[in-house]
XYZ file of C-alpha atoms in Angstrom:
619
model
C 19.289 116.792 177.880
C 20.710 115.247 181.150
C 20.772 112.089 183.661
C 20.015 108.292 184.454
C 17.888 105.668 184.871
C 17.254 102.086 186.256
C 16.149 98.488 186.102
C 14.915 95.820 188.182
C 13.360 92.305 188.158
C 10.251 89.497 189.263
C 8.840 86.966 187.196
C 5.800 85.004 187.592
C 4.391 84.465 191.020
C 7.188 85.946 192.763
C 6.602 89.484 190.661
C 2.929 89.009 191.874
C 4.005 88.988 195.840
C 7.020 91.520 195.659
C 4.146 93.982 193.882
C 1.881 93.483 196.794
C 4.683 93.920 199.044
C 5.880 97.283 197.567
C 2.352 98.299 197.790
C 2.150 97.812 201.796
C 5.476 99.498 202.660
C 5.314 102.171 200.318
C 1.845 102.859 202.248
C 4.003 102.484 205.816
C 6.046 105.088 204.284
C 9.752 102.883 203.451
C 11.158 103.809 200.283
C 11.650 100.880 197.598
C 13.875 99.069 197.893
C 15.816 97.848 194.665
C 18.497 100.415 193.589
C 21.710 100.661 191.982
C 25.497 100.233 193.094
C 27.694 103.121 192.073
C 30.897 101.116 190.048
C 33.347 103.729 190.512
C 34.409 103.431 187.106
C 37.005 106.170 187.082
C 35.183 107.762 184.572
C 36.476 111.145 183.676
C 33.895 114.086 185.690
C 32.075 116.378 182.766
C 29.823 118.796 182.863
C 27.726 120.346 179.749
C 28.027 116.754 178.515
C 26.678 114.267 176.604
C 27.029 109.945 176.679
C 26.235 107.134 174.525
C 26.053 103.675 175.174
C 27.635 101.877 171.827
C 29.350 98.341 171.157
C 31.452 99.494 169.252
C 33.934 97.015 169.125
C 31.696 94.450 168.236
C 32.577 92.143 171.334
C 28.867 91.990 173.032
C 29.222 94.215 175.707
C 28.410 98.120 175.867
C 31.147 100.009 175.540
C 31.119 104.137 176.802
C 31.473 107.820 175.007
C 31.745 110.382 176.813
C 31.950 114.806 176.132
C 31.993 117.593 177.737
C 33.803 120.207 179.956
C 35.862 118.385 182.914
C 36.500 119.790 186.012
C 39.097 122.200 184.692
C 36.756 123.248 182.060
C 38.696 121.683 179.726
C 36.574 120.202 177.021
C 37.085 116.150 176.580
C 35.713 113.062 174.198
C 36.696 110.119 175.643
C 35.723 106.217 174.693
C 35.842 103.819 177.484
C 35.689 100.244 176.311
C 34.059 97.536 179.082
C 36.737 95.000 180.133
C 33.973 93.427 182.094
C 33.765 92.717 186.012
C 32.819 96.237 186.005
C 36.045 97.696 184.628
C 36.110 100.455 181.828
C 39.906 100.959 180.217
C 40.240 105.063 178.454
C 40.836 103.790 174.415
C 44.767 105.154 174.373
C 45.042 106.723 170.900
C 41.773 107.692 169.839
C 41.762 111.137 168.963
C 38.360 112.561 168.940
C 37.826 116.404 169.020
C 36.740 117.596 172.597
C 33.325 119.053 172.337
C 30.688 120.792 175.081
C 27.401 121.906 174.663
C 26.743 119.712 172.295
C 25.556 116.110 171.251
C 26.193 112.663 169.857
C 25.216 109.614 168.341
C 26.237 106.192 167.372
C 25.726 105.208 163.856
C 26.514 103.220 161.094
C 26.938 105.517 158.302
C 29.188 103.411 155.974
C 27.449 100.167 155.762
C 30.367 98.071 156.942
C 28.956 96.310 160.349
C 30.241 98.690 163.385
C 29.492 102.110 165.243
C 30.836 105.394 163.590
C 30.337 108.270 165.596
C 28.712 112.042 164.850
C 29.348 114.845 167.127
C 28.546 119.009 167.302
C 28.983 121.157 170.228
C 31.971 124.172 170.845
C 35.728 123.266 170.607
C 38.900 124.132 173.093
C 38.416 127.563 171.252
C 35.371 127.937 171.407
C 33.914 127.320 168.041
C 31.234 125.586 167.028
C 31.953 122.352 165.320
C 30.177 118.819 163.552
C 32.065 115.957 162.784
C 31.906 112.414 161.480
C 33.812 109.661 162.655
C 34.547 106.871 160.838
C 35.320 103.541 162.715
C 38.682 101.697 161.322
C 38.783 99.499 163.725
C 41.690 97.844 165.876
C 40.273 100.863 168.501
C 40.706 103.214 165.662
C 38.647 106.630 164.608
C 39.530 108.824 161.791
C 38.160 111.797 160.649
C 35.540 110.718 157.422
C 36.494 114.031 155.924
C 32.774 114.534 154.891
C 31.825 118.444 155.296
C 29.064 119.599 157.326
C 27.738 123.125 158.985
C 29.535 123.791 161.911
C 27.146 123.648 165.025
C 26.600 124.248 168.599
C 24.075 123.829 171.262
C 22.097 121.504 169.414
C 20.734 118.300 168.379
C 21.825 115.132 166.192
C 21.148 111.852 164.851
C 21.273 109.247 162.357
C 17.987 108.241 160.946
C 16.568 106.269 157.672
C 14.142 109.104 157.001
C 13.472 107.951 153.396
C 13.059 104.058 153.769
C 15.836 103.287 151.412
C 17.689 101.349 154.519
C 20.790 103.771 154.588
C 20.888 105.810 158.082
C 21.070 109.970 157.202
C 21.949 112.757 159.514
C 19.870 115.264 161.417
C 21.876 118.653 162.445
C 20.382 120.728 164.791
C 22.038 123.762 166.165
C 23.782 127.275 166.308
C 26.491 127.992 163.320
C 27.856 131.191 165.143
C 25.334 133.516 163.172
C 22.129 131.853 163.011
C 20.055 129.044 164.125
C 19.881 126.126 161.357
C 18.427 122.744 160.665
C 19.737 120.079 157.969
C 18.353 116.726 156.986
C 21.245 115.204 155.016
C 20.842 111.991 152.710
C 22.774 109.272 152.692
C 23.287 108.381 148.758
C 24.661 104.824 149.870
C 28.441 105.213 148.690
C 29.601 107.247 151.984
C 29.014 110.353 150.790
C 26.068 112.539 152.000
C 23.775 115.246 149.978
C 21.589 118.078 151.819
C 18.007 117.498 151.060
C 15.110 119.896 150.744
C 13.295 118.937 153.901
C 12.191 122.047 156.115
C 11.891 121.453 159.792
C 12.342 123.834 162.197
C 15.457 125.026 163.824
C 15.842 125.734 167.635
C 18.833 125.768 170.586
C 18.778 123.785 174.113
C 16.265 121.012 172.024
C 15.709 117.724 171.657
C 14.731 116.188 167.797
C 13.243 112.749 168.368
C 12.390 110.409 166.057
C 9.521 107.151 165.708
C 6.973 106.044 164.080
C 4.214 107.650 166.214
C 1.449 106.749 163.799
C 2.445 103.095 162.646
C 2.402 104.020 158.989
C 5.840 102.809 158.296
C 8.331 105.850 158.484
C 9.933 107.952 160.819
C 8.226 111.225 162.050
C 9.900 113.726 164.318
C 8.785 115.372 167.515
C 10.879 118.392 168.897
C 11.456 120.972 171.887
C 13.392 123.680 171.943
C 14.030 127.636 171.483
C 13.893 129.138 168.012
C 15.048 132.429 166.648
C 12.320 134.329 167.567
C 12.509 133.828 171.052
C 9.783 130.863 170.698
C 9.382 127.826 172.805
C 8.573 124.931 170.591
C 7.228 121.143 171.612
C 5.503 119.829 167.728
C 5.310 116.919 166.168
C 5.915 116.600 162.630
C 4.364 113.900 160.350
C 6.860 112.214 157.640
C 4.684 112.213 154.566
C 6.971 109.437 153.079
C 10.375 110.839 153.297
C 9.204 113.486 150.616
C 8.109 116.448 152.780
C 6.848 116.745 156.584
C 3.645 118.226 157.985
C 3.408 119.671 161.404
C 0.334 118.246 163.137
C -2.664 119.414 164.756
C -1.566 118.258 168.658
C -0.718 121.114 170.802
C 2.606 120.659 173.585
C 3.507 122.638 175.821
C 6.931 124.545 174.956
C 9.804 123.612 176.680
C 13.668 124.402 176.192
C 16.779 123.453 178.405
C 15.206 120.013 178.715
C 14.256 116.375 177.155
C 12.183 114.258 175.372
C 11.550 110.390 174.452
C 9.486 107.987 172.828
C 7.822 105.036 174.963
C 5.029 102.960 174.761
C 4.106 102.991 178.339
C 0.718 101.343 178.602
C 1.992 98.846 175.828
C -1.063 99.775 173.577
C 0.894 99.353 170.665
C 1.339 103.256 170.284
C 4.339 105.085 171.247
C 4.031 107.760 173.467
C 5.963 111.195 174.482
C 7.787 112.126 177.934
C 8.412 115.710 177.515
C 10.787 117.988 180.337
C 12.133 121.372 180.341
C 11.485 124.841 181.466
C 8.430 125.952 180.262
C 6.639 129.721 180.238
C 6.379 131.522 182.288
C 8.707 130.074 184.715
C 7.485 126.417 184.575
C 9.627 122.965 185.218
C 7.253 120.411 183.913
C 7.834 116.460 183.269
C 4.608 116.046 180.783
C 3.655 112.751 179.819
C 1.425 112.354 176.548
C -0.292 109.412 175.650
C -0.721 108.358 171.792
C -4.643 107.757 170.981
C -3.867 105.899 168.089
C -6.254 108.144 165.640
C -2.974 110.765 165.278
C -3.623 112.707 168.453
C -2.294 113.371 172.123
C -3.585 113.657 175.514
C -2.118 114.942 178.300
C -1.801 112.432 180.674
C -2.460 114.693 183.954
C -2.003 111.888 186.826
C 1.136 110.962 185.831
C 2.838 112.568 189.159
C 6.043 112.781 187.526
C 8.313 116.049 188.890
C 9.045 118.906 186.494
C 12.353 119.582 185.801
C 14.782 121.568 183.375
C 18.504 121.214 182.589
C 17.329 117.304 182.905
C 17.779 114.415 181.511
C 14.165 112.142 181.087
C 14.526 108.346 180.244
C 12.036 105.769 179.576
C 13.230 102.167 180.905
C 11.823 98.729 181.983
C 13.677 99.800 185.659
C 11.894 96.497 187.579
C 11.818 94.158 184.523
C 7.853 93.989 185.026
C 7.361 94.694 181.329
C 6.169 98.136 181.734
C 8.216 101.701 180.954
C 9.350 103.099 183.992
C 10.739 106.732 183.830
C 14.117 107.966 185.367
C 14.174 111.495 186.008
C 17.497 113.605 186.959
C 17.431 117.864 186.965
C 16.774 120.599 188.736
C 13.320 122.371 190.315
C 14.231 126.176 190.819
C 12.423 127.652 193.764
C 12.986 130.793 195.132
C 16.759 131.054 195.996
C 17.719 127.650 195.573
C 18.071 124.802 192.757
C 16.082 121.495 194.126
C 17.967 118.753 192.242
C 15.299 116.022 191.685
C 16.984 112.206 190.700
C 14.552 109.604 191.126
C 12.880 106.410 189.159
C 9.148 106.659 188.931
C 7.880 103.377 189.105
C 4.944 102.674 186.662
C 2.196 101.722 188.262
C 0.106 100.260 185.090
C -2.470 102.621 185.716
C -1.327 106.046 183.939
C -0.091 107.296 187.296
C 4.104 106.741 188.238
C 5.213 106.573 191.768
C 8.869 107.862 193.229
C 10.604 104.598 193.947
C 12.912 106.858 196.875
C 16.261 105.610 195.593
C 19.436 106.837 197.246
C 21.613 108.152 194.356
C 24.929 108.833 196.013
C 25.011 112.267 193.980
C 22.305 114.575 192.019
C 23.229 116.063 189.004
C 22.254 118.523 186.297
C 23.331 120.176 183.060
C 24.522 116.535 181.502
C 23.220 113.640 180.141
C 22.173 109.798 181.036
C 21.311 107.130 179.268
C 20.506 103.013 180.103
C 21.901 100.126 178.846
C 22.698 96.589 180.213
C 26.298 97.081 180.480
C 27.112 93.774 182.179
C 24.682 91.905 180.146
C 23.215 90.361 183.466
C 19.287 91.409 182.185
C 18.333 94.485 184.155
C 19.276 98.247 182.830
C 22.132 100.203 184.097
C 22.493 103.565 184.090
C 25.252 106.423 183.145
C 25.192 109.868 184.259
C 27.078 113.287 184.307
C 26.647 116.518 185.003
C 27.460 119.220 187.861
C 26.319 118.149 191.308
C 25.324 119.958 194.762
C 28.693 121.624 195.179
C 29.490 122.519 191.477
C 31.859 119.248 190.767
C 31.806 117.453 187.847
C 30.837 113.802 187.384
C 30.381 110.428 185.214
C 28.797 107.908 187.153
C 27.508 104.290 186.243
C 25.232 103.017 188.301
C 24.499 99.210 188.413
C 21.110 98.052 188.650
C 20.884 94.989 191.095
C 17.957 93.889 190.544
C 17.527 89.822 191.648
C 15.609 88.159 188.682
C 16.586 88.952 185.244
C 14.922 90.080 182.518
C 14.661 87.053 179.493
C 15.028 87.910 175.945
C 11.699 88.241 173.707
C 11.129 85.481 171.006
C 12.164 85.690 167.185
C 9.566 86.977 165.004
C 8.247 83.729 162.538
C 6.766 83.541 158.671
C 8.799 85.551 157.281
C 7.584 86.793 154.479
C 7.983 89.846 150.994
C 6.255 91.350 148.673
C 7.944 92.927 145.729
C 6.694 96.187 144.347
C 8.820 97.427 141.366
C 12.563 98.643 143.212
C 11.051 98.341 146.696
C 10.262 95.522 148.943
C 7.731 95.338 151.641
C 8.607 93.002 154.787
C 6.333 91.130 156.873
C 6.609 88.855 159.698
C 4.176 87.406 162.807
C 4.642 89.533 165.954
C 6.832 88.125 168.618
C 6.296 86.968 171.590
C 8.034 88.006 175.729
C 7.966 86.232 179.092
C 7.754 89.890 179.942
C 6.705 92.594 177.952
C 3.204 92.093 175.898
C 3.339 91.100 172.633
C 1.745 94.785 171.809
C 4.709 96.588 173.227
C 7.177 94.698 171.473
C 9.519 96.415 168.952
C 11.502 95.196 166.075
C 14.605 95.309 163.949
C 15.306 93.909 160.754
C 18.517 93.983 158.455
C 19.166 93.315 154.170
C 21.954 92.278 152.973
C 23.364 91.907 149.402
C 24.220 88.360 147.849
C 28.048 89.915 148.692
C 27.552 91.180 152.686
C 27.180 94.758 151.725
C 24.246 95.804 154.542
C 21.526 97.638 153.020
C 19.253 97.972 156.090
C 21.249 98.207 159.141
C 19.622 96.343 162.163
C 22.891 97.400 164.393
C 23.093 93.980 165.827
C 25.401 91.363 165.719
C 23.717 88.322 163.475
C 22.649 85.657 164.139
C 22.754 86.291 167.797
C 21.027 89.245 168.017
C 23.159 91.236 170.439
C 22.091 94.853 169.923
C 25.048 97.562 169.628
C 23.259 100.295 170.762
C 20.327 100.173 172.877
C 17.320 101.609 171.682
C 13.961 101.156 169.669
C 13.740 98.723 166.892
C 14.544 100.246 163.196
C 11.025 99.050 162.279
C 9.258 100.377 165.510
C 6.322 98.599 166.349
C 4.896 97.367 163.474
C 5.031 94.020 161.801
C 6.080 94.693 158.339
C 8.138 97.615 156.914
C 9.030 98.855 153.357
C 12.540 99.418 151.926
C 12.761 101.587 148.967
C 15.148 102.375 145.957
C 16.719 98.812 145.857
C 19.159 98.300 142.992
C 19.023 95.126 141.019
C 20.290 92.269 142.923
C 20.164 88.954 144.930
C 18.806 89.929 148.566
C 18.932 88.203 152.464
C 16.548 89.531 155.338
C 15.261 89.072 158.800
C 14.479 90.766 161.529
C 14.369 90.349 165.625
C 12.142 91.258 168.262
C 13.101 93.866 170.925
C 11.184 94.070 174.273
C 11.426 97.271 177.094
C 14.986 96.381 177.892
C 16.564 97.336 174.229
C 17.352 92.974 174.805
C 16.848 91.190 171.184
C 15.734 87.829 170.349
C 17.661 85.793 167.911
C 17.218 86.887 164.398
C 14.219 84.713 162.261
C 15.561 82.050 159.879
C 17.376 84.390 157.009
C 15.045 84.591 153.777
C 15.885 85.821 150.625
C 14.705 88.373 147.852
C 14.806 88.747 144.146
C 14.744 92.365 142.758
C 14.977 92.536 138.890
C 15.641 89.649 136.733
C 19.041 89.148 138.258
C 19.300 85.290 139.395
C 18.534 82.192 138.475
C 14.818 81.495 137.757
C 13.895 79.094 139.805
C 14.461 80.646 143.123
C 13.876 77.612 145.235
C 17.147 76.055 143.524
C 19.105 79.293 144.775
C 18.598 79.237 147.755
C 19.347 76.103 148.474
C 22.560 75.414 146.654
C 25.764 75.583 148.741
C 26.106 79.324 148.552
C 29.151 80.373 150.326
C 29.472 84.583 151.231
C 30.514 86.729 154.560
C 29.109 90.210 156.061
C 30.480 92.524 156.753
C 32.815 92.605 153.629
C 35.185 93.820 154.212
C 35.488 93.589 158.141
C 37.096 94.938 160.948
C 37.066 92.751 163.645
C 34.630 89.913 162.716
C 32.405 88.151 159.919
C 29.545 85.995 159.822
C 30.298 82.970 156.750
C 27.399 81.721 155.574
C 25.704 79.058 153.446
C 23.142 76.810 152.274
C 23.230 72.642 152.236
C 20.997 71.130 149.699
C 20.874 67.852 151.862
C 22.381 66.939 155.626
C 25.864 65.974 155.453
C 28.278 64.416 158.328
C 31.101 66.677 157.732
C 30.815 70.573 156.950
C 34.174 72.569 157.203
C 35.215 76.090 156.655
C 38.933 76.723 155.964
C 40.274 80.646 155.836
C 43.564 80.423 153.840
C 45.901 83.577 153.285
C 46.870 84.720 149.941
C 50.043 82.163 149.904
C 47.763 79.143 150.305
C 48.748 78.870 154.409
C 45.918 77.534 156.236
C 45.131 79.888 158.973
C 41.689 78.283 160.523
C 39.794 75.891 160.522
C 36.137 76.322 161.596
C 33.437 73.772 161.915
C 33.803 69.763 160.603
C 30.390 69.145 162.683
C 27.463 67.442 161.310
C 24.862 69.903 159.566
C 21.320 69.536 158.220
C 20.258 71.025 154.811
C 19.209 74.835 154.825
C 21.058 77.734 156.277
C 24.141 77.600 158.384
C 26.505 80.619 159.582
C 30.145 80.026 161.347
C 31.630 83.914 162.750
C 35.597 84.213 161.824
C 36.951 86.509 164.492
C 40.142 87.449 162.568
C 42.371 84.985 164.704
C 44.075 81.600 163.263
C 44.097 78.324 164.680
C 46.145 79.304 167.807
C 44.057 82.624 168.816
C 46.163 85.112 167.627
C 44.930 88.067 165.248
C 46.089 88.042 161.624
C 46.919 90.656 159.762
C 45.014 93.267 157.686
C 44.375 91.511 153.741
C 42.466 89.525 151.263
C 41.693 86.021 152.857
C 40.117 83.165 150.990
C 37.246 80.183 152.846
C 36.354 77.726 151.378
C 33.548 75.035 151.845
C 34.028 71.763 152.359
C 30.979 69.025 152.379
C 31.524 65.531 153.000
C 35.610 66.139 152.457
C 34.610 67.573 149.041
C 35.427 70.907 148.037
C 32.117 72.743 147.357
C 32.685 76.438 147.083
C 35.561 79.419 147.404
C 34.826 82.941 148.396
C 37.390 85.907 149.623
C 37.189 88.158 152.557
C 38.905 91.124 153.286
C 39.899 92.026 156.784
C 40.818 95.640 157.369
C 42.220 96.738 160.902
């Protein structure tokens, strides 16, 4: 997979003119005119590469990973954390294994609030290699010491295959002697166990995961080339996370290429942008629309450019509401490599146009990915690869496009149904200034009574900042089932997410019963002056949260040390009755960090003492 993408902005009347006005000189022959300002970042040059987007500092802004082989051929993983003003600072100390020809992806395998980190691909010496990072925090990684096949050249992510809320692994790839594929549980204590799902194994692919047909898991499309010297493009259907059929559509076959979800004619149904080199000696950018009965169709007036060694990226580039694609890779003719790197504007009429944008350089055999890095509403872009002349690059672009994107409205009524162990979700869809309500995404998180996450929404709460950007965990539908759930007191909601990965607030936080654990009338739980934190423990911050029974004038949070010191103070501010939260960044009263340890809050209502919890901060 390889390249970039791009965003871009009008609202209301004035999106209404500029459309008419991009119409008339695209027809004179100008090219379009929004683009993107390269940062010069400093970012170290790769090739064979792979990046990912991730917050994984927790601090609101996208942070950077980068592998692959530098200039020297050297192989490199390096995390670049966004000091802002568009400045990215190498992490000094963090020792992650250089990897090329490979892949990675952000995750939060361990339940305890931030981005770990899962990478494959060939070592310094050349052997293949998988490993799982755990995130310590204070700018930390460490090795998690969990065992996995050693693999190259292929594919991975974390994924909630089984609806049990914990996010399991996908490896994809070539273990020096064959070509394998592993779907590896998550048993919800860190620890991970192969299952016995069967998909097929390939090299140079793409495994891509979403809820195609809105039946509330995760199915699986994926390209690449297997064993036998077969191209593959299928789809496979999750039959609820017990076994997977392969479907009835028919792809064409493509390796040494791409593919991505998108809803782009926001009909509710997601649907598949699919690049490579095809037989016999095909570059193809296919676009496939969703029917919503289970099937495909070609969309064949698209007018997107095939490519291979390519990177193909859905993204709201013009912040109209509608999927725009970015393309970056190469169109072999005879004796030379056309590179093609262009946004194709989405005309909202199945076809795409070539918006004409003057990337300073073209690039192939790397990776690109969007994300609002400056948190200014419009999608930037990162990309690496070789360009014209053989160099290698990293490049962010920044999107400058004039009106910004707004953030979509929280979902409302809330609402579960229990079934045994396993709780269905609901909520009303959400609403967006500018994507339709159809098109909409969203993401949910449970919690125990004690912060332990049980469905990660990898977002910060309440706010709603997103950590990575992508999809919603519950795709496109408005209610979603969680399985397996042990005995216990439970807290839920869930966001909406619109074509720019941006997240509404979460819903007011309701609560769950599963068992006869509690007290019985649930109405008096919930609103007594429970006090508890998540994450717990932490690494950098917590959310403290509680429940008034009645408004009160005075509402306090004090964080003590194990001595009795008070170290902060947070709140004394007026408060009604129902749910409150106060975030504890791990500082004291003066803005400097404490140390690692067990910390105590307590609640105070009315300068009475209500309720005492702990905390532990880890850094």
């Amino acid at each position: 997979m390889l390249f970039c993408a791009i965003t871009f902005n009008f609202g209301g009347i004035m999106r209404k003119i500029m459309s008419i006005l991009f119409i008339f000189l695209f027809e004179c022959g100008i090219a379009y005119s929004q683009g993107f300002t390269q940062i010069n970042a400093g970012l170290t040059g790769l090739h064979w590469s792979d990046v990912a987007w991730g917050d994984y500092d927790g601090d609101s802004d996208l942070d950077v990973i980068i592998s692959g082989l530098d200039s020297n051929d050297n192989p490199v993983t390096k995390l670049y954390k966004n000091e802002g003003a568009d400045t990215f600072t190498q992490v000094a100390g963090v020792s992650i294994t250089g990897v090329y020809i490979g892949d990675m992806a952000w995750g939060d395998y361990d339940a305890d609030g931030d981005l770990d980190v899962l990478l494959l691909g060939y070592d310094a010496s050349g052997f293949e290699t998988t490993i799982l990072y755990e995130n310590a925090g204070d700018d930390r990684f460490i090795d998690s010491g969990i065992n996995f096949p050693q693999v190259a050249d292929g594919s991975t992510s974390f994924v909630d295959y089984n609806n049990d809320g914990y996010l399991d692994i996908l490896l994809v790839g070539f273990d020096g002697n064959e070509y394998i594929t592993g779907l590896y549980k998550n048993n919800g204590d860190a620890t991970f166990s192969l299952s016995n799902i069967n998909l097929p194994s390939s090299i140079k692919c793409a495994y891509e995961w979403a809820d195609y047909d809105n039946d509330g898991d995760l199915d699986v499309f994926l390209t690449g080339f297997d064993s036998s010297g077969n191209l593959l493009s299928t789809l496979y259907e999750n039959n609820e996370g017990h076994t997977f059929t392969e479907t009835a559509n028919t792809f064409t076959g493509a390796w040494l290429g791409d593919a991505a979800w998108g809803d782009y004619d926001n009909d509710g149904y997601l649907d598949i942008l699919l690049s490579g080199f095809a037989m016999p000696n095909d570059r193809i950018a296919k676009l496939y629309k969703n029917n919503g009965d289970g099937t495909f169709t070609e969309n064949t007036s698209a007018g997107l450019t095939g490519v291979s060694h390519s990177s193909t990226i859905w993204g709201d580039y013009d912040n109209d509401g509608d999927l725009d694609v970015f393309i970056g890779g190469t169109f072999e003719a005879v004796g030379s490599w056309t590179r093609v790197t262009d946004v194709f504007i989405n005309n909202a009429d199945n076809t795409f146009t070539a918006a004409g944008l003057n990337f300073t350089i073209d690039s192939y055999w790397g990776e690109s990915a969007w994300g609002d890095y400056d948190a200014d509403g419009d999608m930037d872009l990162i990309c690496c690869g070789f360009d014209d002349v053989g160099g290698s690059n990293t490049i962010i672009y920044r999107n400058d496009a004039s009106t910004p994107n707004t953030i979509p409205n929280a979902p409302q009524n809330l609402d579960v149904s229990i079934i045994e162990n396993s709780v269905l979700l609901s909520w009303d869809a959400g609403s967006d200034n500018e994507t339709p309500s159809a098109g909409l995404t969203y993401n949910g998180y449970i919690r125990t009574e004690e912060g332990e996450i049980v469905w990660n929404a990898l977002s910060t709460t309440p706010d709603g900042q997103r950590l990575i950007p992508a999809l919603g965990n519950a795709q496109q539908n408005t209610n979603w089932l969680i399985k397996d759930l042990a005995d216990g007191n439970y807290f839920w909601s869930v966001q909406t997410l619109d074509n720019n990965f941006a997240g509404s607030l979460f819903g007011d936080e309701e609560s769950f019963t599963i068992g006869t654990i509690g007290v019985e009338n649930r109405d008096e739980w919930e609103n007594f002056e429970k006090l508890s934190n998540y994450p717990n423990p932490f690494h950098i911050n917590t959310t403290i949260e509680f429940y008034l029974k009645e408004s009160a004038g005075h509402v306090e949070i004090e964080i003590y040390n194990v001595t009795g010191q008070l170290v902060r103070s947070l709140g004394d501010q007026k408060k009604t009755s129902g749910r409150h939260a106060l975030v504890w960044d791990g500082t004291n009263n003066w803005g400097q960090p404490v140390g690692s340890g067990q910390y105590y809050y307590a609640l105070s209502v009315d300068h009475q003492l209500h309720s005492v919890n702990t905390c532990l901060l880890l850094k």
